[in-house]
Short mmCIF file of C-alpha atoms and ligand atoms in Angstrom, two decimals:
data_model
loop_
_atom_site.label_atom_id
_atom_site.label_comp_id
_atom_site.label_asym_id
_atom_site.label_seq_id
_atom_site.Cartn_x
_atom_site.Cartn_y
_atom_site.Cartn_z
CA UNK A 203 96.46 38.47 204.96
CA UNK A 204 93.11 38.67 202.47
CA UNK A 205 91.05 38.39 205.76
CA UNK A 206 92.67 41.66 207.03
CA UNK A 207 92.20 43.47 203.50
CA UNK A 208 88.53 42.75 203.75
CA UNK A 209 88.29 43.77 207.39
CA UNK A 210 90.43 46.93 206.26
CA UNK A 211 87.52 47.37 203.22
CA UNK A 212 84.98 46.88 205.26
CA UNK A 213 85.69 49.21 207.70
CA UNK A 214 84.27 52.29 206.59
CA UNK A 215 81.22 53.63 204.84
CA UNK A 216 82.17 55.58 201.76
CA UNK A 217 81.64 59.28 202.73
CA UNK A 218 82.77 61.84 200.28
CA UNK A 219 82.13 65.57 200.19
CA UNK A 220 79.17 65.97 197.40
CA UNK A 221 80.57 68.04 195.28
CA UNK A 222 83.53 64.93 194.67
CA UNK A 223 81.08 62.11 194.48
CA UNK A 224 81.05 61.01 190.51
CA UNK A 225 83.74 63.00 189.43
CA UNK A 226 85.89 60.60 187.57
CA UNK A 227 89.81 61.04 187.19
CA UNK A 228 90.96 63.29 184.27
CA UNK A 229 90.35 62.03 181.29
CA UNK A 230 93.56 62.38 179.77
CA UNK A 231 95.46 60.36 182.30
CA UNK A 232 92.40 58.06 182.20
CA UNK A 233 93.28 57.60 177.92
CA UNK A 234 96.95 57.26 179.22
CA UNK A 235 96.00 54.64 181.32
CA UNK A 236 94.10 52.10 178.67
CA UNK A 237 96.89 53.25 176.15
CA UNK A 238 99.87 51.92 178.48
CA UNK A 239 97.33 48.84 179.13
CA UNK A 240 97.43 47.85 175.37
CA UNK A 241 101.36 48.89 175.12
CA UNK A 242 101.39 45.81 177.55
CA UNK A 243 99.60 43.40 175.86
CA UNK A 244 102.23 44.07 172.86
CA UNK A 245 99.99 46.57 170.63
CA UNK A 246 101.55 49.30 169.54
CA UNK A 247 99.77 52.70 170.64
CA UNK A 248 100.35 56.27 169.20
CA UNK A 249 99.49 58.89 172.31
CA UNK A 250 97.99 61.24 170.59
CA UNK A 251 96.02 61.52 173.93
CA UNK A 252 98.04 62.98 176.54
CA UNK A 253 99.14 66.65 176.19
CA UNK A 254 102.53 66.72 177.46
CA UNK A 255 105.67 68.67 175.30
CA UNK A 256 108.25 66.51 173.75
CA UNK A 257 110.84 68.35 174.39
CA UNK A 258 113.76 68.50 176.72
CA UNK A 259 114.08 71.56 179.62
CA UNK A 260 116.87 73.83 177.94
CA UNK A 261 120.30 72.34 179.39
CA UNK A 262 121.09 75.45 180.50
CA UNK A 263 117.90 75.29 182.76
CA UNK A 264 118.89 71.92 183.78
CA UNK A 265 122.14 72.97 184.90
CA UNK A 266 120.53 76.01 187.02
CA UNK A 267 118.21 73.10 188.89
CA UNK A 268 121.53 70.84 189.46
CA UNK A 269 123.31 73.88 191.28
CA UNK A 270 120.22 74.61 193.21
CA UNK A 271 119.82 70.70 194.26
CA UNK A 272 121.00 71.97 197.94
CA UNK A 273 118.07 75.02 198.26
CA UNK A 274 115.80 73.10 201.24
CA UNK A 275 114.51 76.19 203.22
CA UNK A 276 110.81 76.63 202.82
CA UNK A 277 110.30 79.83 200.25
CA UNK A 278 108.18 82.70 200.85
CA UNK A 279 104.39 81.77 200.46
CA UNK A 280 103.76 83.79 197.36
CA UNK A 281 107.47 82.83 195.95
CA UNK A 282 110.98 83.53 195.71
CA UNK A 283 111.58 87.41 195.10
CA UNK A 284 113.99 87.06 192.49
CA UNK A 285 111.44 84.60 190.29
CA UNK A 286 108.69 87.12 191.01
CA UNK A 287 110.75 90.12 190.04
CA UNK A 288 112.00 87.32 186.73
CA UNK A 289 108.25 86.74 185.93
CA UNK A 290 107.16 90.45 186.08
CA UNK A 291 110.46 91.60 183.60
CA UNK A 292 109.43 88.91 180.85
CA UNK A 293 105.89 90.11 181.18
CA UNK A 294 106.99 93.69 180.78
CA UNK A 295 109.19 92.78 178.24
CA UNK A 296 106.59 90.14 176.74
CA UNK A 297 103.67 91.83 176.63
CA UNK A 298 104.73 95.20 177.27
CA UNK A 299 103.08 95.67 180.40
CA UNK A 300 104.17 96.90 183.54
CA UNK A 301 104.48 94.72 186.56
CA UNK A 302 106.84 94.17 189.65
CA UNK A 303 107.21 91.68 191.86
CA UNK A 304 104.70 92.48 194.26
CA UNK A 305 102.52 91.47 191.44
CA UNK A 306 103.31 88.12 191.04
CA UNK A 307 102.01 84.78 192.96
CA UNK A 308 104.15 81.68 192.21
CA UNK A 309 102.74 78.03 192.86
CA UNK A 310 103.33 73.83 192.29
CA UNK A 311 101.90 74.52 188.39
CA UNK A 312 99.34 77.18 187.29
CA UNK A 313 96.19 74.50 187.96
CA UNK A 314 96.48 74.81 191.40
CA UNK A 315 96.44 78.49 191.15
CA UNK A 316 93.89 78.24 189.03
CA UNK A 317 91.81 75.99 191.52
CA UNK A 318 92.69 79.00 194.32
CA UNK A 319 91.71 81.76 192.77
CA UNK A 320 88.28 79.47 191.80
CA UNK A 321 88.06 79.06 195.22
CA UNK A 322 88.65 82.63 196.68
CA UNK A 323 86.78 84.20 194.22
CA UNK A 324 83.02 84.22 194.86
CA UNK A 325 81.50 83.92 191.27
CA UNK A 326 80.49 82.20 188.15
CA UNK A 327 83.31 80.68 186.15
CA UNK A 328 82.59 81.27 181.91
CA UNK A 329 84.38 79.20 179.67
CA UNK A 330 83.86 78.34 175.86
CA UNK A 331 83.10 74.66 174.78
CA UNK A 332 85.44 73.43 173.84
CA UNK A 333 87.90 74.47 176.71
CA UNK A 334 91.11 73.05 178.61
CA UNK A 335 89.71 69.87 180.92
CA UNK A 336 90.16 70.71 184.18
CA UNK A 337 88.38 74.42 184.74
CA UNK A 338 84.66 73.22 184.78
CA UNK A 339 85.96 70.05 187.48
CA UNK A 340 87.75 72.36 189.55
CA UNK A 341 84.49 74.86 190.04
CA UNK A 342 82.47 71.47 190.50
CA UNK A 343 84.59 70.84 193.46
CA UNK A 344 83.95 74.21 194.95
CA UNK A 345 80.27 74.04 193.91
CA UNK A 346 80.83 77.23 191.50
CA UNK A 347 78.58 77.67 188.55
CA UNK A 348 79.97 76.85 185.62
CA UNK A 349 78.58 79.02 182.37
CA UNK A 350 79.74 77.65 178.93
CA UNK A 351 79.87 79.54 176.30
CA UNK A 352 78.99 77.55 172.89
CA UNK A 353 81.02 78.81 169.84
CA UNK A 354 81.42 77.33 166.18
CA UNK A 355 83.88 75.63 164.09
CA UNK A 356 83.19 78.66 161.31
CA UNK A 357 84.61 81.16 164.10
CA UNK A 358 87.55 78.33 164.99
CA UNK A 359 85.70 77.00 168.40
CA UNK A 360 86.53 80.06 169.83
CA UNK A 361 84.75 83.02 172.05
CA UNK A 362 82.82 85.50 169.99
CA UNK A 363 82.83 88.99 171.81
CA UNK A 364 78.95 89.11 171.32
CA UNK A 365 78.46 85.85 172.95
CA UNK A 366 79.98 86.82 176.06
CA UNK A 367 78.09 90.41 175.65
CA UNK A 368 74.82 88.31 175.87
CA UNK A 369 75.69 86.24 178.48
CA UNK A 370 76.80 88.90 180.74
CA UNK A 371 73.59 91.11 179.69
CA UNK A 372 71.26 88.59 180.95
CA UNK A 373 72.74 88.96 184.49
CA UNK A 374 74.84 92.11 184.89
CA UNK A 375 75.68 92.49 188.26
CA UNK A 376 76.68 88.85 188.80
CA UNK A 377 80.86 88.35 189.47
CA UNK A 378 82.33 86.34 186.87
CA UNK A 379 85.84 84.97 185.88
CA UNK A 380 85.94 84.38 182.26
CA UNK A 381 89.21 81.98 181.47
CA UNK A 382 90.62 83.49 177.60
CA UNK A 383 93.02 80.17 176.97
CA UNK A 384 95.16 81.20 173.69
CA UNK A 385 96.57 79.67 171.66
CA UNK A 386 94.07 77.57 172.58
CA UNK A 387 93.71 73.86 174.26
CA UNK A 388 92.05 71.90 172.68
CA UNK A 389 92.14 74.08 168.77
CA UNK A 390 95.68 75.31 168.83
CA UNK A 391 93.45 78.59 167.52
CA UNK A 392 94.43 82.14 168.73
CA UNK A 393 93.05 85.98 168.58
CA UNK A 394 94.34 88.58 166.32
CA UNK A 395 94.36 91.61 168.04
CA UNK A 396 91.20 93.15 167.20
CA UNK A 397 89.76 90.36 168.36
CA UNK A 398 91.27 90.96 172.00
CA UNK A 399 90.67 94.01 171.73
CA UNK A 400 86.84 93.24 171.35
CA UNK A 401 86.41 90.47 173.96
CA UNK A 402 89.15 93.44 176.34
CA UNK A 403 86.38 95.77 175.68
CA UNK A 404 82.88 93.65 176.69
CA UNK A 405 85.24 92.02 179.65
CA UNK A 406 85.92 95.53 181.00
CA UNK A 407 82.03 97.00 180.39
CA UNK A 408 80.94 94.10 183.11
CA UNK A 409 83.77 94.22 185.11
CA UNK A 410 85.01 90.83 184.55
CA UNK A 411 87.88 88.96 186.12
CA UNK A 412 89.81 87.64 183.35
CA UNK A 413 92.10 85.18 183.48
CA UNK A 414 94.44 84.68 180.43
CA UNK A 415 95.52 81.54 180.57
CA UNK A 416 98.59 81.94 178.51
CA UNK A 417 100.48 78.67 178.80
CA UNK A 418 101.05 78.30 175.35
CA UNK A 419 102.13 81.73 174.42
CA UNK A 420 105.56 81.59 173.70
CA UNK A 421 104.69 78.43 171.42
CA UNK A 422 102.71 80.81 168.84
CA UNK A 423 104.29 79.41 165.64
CA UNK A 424 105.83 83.03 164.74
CA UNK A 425 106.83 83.99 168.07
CA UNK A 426 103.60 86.82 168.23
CA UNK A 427 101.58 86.30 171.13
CA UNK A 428 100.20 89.07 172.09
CA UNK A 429 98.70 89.13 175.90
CA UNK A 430 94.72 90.75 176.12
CA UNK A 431 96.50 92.26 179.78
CA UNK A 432 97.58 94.76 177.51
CA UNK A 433 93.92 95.94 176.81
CA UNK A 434 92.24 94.68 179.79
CA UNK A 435 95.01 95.45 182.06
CA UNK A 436 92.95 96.38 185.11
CA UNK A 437 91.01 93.05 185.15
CA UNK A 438 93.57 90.64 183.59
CA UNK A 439 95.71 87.93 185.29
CA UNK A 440 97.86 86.26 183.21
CA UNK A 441 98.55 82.53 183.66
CA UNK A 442 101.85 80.72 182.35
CA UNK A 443 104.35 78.79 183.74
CA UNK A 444 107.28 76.14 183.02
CA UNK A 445 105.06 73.62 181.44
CA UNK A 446 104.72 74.18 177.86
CA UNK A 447 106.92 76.27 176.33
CA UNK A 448 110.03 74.86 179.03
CA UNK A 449 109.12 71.53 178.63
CA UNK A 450 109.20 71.11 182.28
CA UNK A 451 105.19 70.22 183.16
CA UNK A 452 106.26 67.59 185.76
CA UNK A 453 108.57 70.68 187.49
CA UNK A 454 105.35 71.85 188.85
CA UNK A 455 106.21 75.88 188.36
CA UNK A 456 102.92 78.25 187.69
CA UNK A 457 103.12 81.62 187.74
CA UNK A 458 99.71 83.83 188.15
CA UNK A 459 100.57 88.46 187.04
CA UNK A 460 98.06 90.37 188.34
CA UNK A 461 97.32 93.70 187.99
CA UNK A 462 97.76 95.90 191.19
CA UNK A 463 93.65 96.22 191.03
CA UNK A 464 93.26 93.22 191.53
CA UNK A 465 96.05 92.16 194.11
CA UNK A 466 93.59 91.42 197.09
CA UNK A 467 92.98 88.53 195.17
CA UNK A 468 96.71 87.64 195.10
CA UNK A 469 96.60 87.84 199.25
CA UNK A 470 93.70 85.65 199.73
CA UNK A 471 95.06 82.87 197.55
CA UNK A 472 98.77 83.56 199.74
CA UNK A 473 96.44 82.90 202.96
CA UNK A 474 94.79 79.63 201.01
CA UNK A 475 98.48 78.56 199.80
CA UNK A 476 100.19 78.83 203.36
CA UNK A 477 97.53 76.81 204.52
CA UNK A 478 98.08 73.88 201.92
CA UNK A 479 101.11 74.24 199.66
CA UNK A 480 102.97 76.30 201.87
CA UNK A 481 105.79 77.23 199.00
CA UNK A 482 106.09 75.62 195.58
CA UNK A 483 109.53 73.35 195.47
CA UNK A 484 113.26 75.78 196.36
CA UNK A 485 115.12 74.22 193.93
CA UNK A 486 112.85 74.71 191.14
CA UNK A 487 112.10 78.39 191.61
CA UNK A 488 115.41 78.91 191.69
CA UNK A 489 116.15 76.69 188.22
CA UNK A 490 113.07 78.86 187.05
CA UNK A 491 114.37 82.44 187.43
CA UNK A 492 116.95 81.42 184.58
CA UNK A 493 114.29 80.31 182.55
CA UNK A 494 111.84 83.35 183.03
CA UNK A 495 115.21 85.96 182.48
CA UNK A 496 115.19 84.25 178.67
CA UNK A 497 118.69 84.79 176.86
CA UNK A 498 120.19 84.01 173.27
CA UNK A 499 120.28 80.54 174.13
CA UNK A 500 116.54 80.27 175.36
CA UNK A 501 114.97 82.17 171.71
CA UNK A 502 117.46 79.74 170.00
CA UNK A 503 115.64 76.60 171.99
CA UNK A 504 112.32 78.39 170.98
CA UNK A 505 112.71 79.25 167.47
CA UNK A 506 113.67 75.47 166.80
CA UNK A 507 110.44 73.97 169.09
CA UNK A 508 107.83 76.47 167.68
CA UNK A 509 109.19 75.66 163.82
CA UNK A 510 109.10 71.74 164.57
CA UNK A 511 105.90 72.22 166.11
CA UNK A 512 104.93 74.52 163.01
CA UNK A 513 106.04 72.46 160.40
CA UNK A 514 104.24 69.13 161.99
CA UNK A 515 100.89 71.19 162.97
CA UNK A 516 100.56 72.48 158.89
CA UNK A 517 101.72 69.33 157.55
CA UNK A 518 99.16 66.93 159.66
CA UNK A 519 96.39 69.18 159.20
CA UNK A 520 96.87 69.13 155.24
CA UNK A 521 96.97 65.77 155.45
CA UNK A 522 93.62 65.29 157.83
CA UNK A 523 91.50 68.01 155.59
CA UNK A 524 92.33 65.89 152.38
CA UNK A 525 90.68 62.97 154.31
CA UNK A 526 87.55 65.02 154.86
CA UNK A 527 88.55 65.68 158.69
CA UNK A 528 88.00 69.35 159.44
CA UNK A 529 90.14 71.21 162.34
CA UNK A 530 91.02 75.15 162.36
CA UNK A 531 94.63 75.30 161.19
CA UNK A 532 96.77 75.81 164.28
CA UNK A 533 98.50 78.59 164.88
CA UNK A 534 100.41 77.74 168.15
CA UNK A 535 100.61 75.00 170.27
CA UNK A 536 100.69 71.09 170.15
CA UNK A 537 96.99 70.67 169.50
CA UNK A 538 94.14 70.08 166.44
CA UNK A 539 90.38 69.80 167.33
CA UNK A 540 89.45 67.17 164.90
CA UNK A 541 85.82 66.93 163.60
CA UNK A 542 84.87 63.88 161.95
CA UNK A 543 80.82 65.06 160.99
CA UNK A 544 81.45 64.81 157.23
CA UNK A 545 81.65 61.27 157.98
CA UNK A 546 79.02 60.88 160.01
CA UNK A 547 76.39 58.84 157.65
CA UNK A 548 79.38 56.25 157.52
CA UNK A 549 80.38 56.40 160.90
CA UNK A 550 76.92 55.47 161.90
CA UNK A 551 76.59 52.22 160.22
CA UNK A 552 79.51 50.93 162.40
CA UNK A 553 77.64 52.25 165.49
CA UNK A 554 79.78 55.34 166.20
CA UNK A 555 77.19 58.10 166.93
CA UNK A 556 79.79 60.32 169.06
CA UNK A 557 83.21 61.29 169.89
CA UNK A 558 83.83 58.71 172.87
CA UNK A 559 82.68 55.89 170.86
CA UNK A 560 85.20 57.46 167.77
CA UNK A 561 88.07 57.11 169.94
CA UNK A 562 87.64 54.02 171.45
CA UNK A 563 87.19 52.57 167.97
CA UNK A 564 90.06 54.33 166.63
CA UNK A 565 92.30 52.48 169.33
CA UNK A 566 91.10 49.26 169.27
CA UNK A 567 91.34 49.50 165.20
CA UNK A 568 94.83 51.38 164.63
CA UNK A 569 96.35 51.72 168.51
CA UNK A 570 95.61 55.55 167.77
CA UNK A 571 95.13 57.48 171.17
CA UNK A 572 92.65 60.99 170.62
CA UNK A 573 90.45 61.82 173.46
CA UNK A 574 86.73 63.43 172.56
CA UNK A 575 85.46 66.23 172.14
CA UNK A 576 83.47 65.77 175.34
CA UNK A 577 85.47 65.75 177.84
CA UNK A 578 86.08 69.01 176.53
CA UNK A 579 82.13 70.00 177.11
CA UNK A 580 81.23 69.52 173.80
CA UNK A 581 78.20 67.37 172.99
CA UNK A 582 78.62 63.92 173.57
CA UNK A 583 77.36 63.06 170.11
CA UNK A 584 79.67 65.43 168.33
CA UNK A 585 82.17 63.50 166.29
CA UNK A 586 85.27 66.01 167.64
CA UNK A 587 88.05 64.74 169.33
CA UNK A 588 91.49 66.21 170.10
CA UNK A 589 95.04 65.49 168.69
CA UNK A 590 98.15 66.27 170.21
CA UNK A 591 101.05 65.74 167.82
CA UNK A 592 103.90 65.11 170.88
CA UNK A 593 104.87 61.42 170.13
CA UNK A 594 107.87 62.09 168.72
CA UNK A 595 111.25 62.02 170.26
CA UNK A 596 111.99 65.83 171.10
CA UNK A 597 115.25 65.63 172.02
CA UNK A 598 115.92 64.22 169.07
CA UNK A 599 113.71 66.50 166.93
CA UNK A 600 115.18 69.93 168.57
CA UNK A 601 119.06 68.74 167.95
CA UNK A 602 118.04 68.24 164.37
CA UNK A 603 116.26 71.60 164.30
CA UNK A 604 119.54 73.09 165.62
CA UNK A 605 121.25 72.27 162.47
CA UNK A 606 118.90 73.61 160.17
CA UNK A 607 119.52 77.27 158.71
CA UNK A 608 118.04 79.82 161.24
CA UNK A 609 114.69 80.29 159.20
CA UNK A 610 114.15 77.33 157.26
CA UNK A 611 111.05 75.09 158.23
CA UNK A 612 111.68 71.79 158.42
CA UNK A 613 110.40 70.00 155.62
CA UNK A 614 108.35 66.59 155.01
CA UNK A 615 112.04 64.46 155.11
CA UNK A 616 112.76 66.24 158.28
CA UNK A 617 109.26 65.28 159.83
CA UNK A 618 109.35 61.43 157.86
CA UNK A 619 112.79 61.08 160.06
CA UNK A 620 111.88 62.69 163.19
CA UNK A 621 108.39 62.34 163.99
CA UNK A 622 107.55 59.20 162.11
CA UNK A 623 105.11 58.29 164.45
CA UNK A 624 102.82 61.20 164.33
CA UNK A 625 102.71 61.09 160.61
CA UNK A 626 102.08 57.22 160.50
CA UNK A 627 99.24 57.76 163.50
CA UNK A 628 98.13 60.59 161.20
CA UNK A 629 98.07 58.27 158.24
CA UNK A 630 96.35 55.60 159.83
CA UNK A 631 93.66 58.13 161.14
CA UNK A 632 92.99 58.78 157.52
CA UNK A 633 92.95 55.06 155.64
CA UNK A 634 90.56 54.29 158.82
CA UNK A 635 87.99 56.82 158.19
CA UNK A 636 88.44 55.87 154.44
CA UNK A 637 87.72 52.07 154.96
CA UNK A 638 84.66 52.46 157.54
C1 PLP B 266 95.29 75.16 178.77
C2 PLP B 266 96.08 74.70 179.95
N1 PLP B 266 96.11 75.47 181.05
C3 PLP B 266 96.78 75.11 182.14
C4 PLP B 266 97.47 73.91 182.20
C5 PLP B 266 98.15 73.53 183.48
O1 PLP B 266 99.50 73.65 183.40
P1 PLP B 266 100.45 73.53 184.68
O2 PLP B 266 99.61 73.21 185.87
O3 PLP B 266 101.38 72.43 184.36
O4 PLP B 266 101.10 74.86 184.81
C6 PLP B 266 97.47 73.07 181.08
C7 PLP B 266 98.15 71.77 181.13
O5 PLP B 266 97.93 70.87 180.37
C8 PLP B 266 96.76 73.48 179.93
O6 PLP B 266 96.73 72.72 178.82
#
């Protein structure tokens, strides 16, 4: 048996396209990984790694997926027309733009139509530091340039229109999808609407592709995102899906809007997608067009997730500024960007000179999962990591939520009962940085 595995080992030399060689596997699974492997070995682990929403898919999307078990037929490449003609109504209504269904590209989760449209689209990808983890590693496998714009914690880690005026400046005619992610992974920071409006206006003076990567939107803790399509709406595609705000990320359902401008985009990723994908899954686009038409019962589910979400967000970051750790409040979202710096001179006398070597001490010391700042392209000696406050039981936390009156935010008893281990991980964040 052993002598076949080694002849099976042996067999071939390792040849992998170049632009794969080195890239490891996403980081956050990767901190999932050594997280479970100490949950084995009988530590107890907060995942404040791992990005995922605690909550449950709203039953009454459930129920739409359980009637829809028998769908098998392959769907139309770009999606079932009663989703797309869903997704383009909630954008109108939304965002109050106009789109139809012609308009709209479905796919297995809005990463792989973000690594199409990388791919189709012949250009330099811009994205701030810190950003989501998985743009710059997609346009290293298609060998695209990646430009990152730097920005500061003063202006919330976020893009400042005059940043992106430079960059484009230096190169005008160059073709360029700039990725706008609000509220924002890793920061839980969004834009007011001048601010869109500024970053709308530089976008359309060099003709930028910009994709809005809107996954979070309808977790904005007051229910007021506003889409940049509605400023930019000749060069915007907006990106959202089932993942966040549906609770359904392992569904695989993305959804990409485009503006009829930019539609010959939306063929060549069809042609791309019925040469890989071929559909995204029956079932679940039919489950989805229930979830994309909204209702009563779906702005009941998200008033209760967005003032959870609210209350815990404030509450931790009140707590982690006290203990001299600074973040941008959040405003949306399941995420803080955490910088450690003012305890740097401290920090350094245990040998923790950057955010990789902060985490991995944090875990061993308190079982506390954060990943860095890095793998967020931020410097590797930055003491930043990122929190996401989704250990908590959500099922749990939304049926509590649901007896709460209509506008009340759920206060410190509510959170001490049901998401005790996000305030005890937060806790033990803060007596560790105290003791080292
Ligand atoms: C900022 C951001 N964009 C896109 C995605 C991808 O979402 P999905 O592929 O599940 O639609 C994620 C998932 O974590 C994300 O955080």
């Amino acid at each position: 048996m052993s002598k076949n595995n080694n002849t099976d080992k042996n067999q071939f030399d390792i040849s992998l396209n170049l632009n794969v060689r080195g890239v490891p596997l996403s980081a956050t699974l990767l901190i999932n990984e050594i997280s479970n492997k100490l949950i084995n070995e009988g530590r107890k682990v907060y995942k404040l790694g791992l990005g995922q929403s605690p909550f449950p898919v709203p039953q009454m999307v459930v129920d739409e997926l359980k009637v829809n078990a028998h769908q098998k037929d392959y769907l139309p490449v770009k999606g079932l027309k009663q989703l797309r003609q869903a997704v383009a109504d909630y954008h109108s209504r939304r965002n109050d733009i106009r789109r139809n269904a012609e308009n709209v590209l479905i796919g297995p989760g809005s990463k792989e139509l973000m690594f199409l449209l990388q791919f189709v689209y012949y250009g330099d990808l811009v994205i701030p530091t810190p950003s989501w983890v998985s743009y710059a590693p997609q346009a290293k496998f298609i060998g695209r340039n990646v430009d990152w714009l730097n920005t500061t914690e003063k202006n919330k880690w976020r893009i400042a229109p005059q940043d992106l005026e430079n960059l484009c400046k230096r190169d005008p005619d160059k073709p360029r999808i700039v990725i706008l992610n609000y509220p924002s992974n890793p920061t839980g920071a969004t834009y007011s609407v001048s601010e869109l409006k500024e970053i709308a206006a530089v976008a359309k003076k060099h003709h930028i592709v910009l994709l809005s990567d809107e996954i979070y939107g309808e977790l904005h803790f007051e229910g007021k995102h506003i889409s940049i399509a509605k400023f930019y709406p000749e060069g915007t595609i907006i990106s959202s899906g089932l993942s966040k705000w549906c609770g359904a990320g392992g569904w695989r359902l993305g959804t990409f809007t485009f503006p009829s401008s930019l539609n010959w985009l939306l063929e060549a990723m069809s042609s791309m997608a019925s040469e890989t994908f071929t559909s995204t899954s029956a079932p679940i686009q039919y489950a989805a067009v229930c979830a994309f038409r909204g209702g009563i019962s779906t702005e009941r589910y998200l008033n209760n997730t967005r003032r959870v979400l609210k209350s815990l967000g404030l509450s931790i970051h009140k707590k982690l500024d006290k203990a001299g750790i600074s973040a941008p409040k959040p405003e949306g979202g399941f995420y803080l960007f955490c910088n450690f710096n003012k305890h740097a001179a401290k920090l350094k006398k245990v040998g923790i000179t950057g955010g990789s070597q902060l985490v991995q001490k944090l875990l061993e010391d308190t079982g506390v999962a954060l990943l860095p700042g890095s793998v967020f392209g931020r410097p590797e000696n930055e003491l930043t990591a990122r929190l996401a406050y989704v250990d908590f039981d959500g099922a749990r936390a939304l049926a509590a939520a649901e007896t709460l009156p209509p506008y009340k935010i759920p206060d410190d008893d509510f959170l001490n009962t049901n998401c005790s281990n996000i305030i005890k991980a937060v806790n033990l964040i803060c007596e560790w940085v105290k003791k080292n």
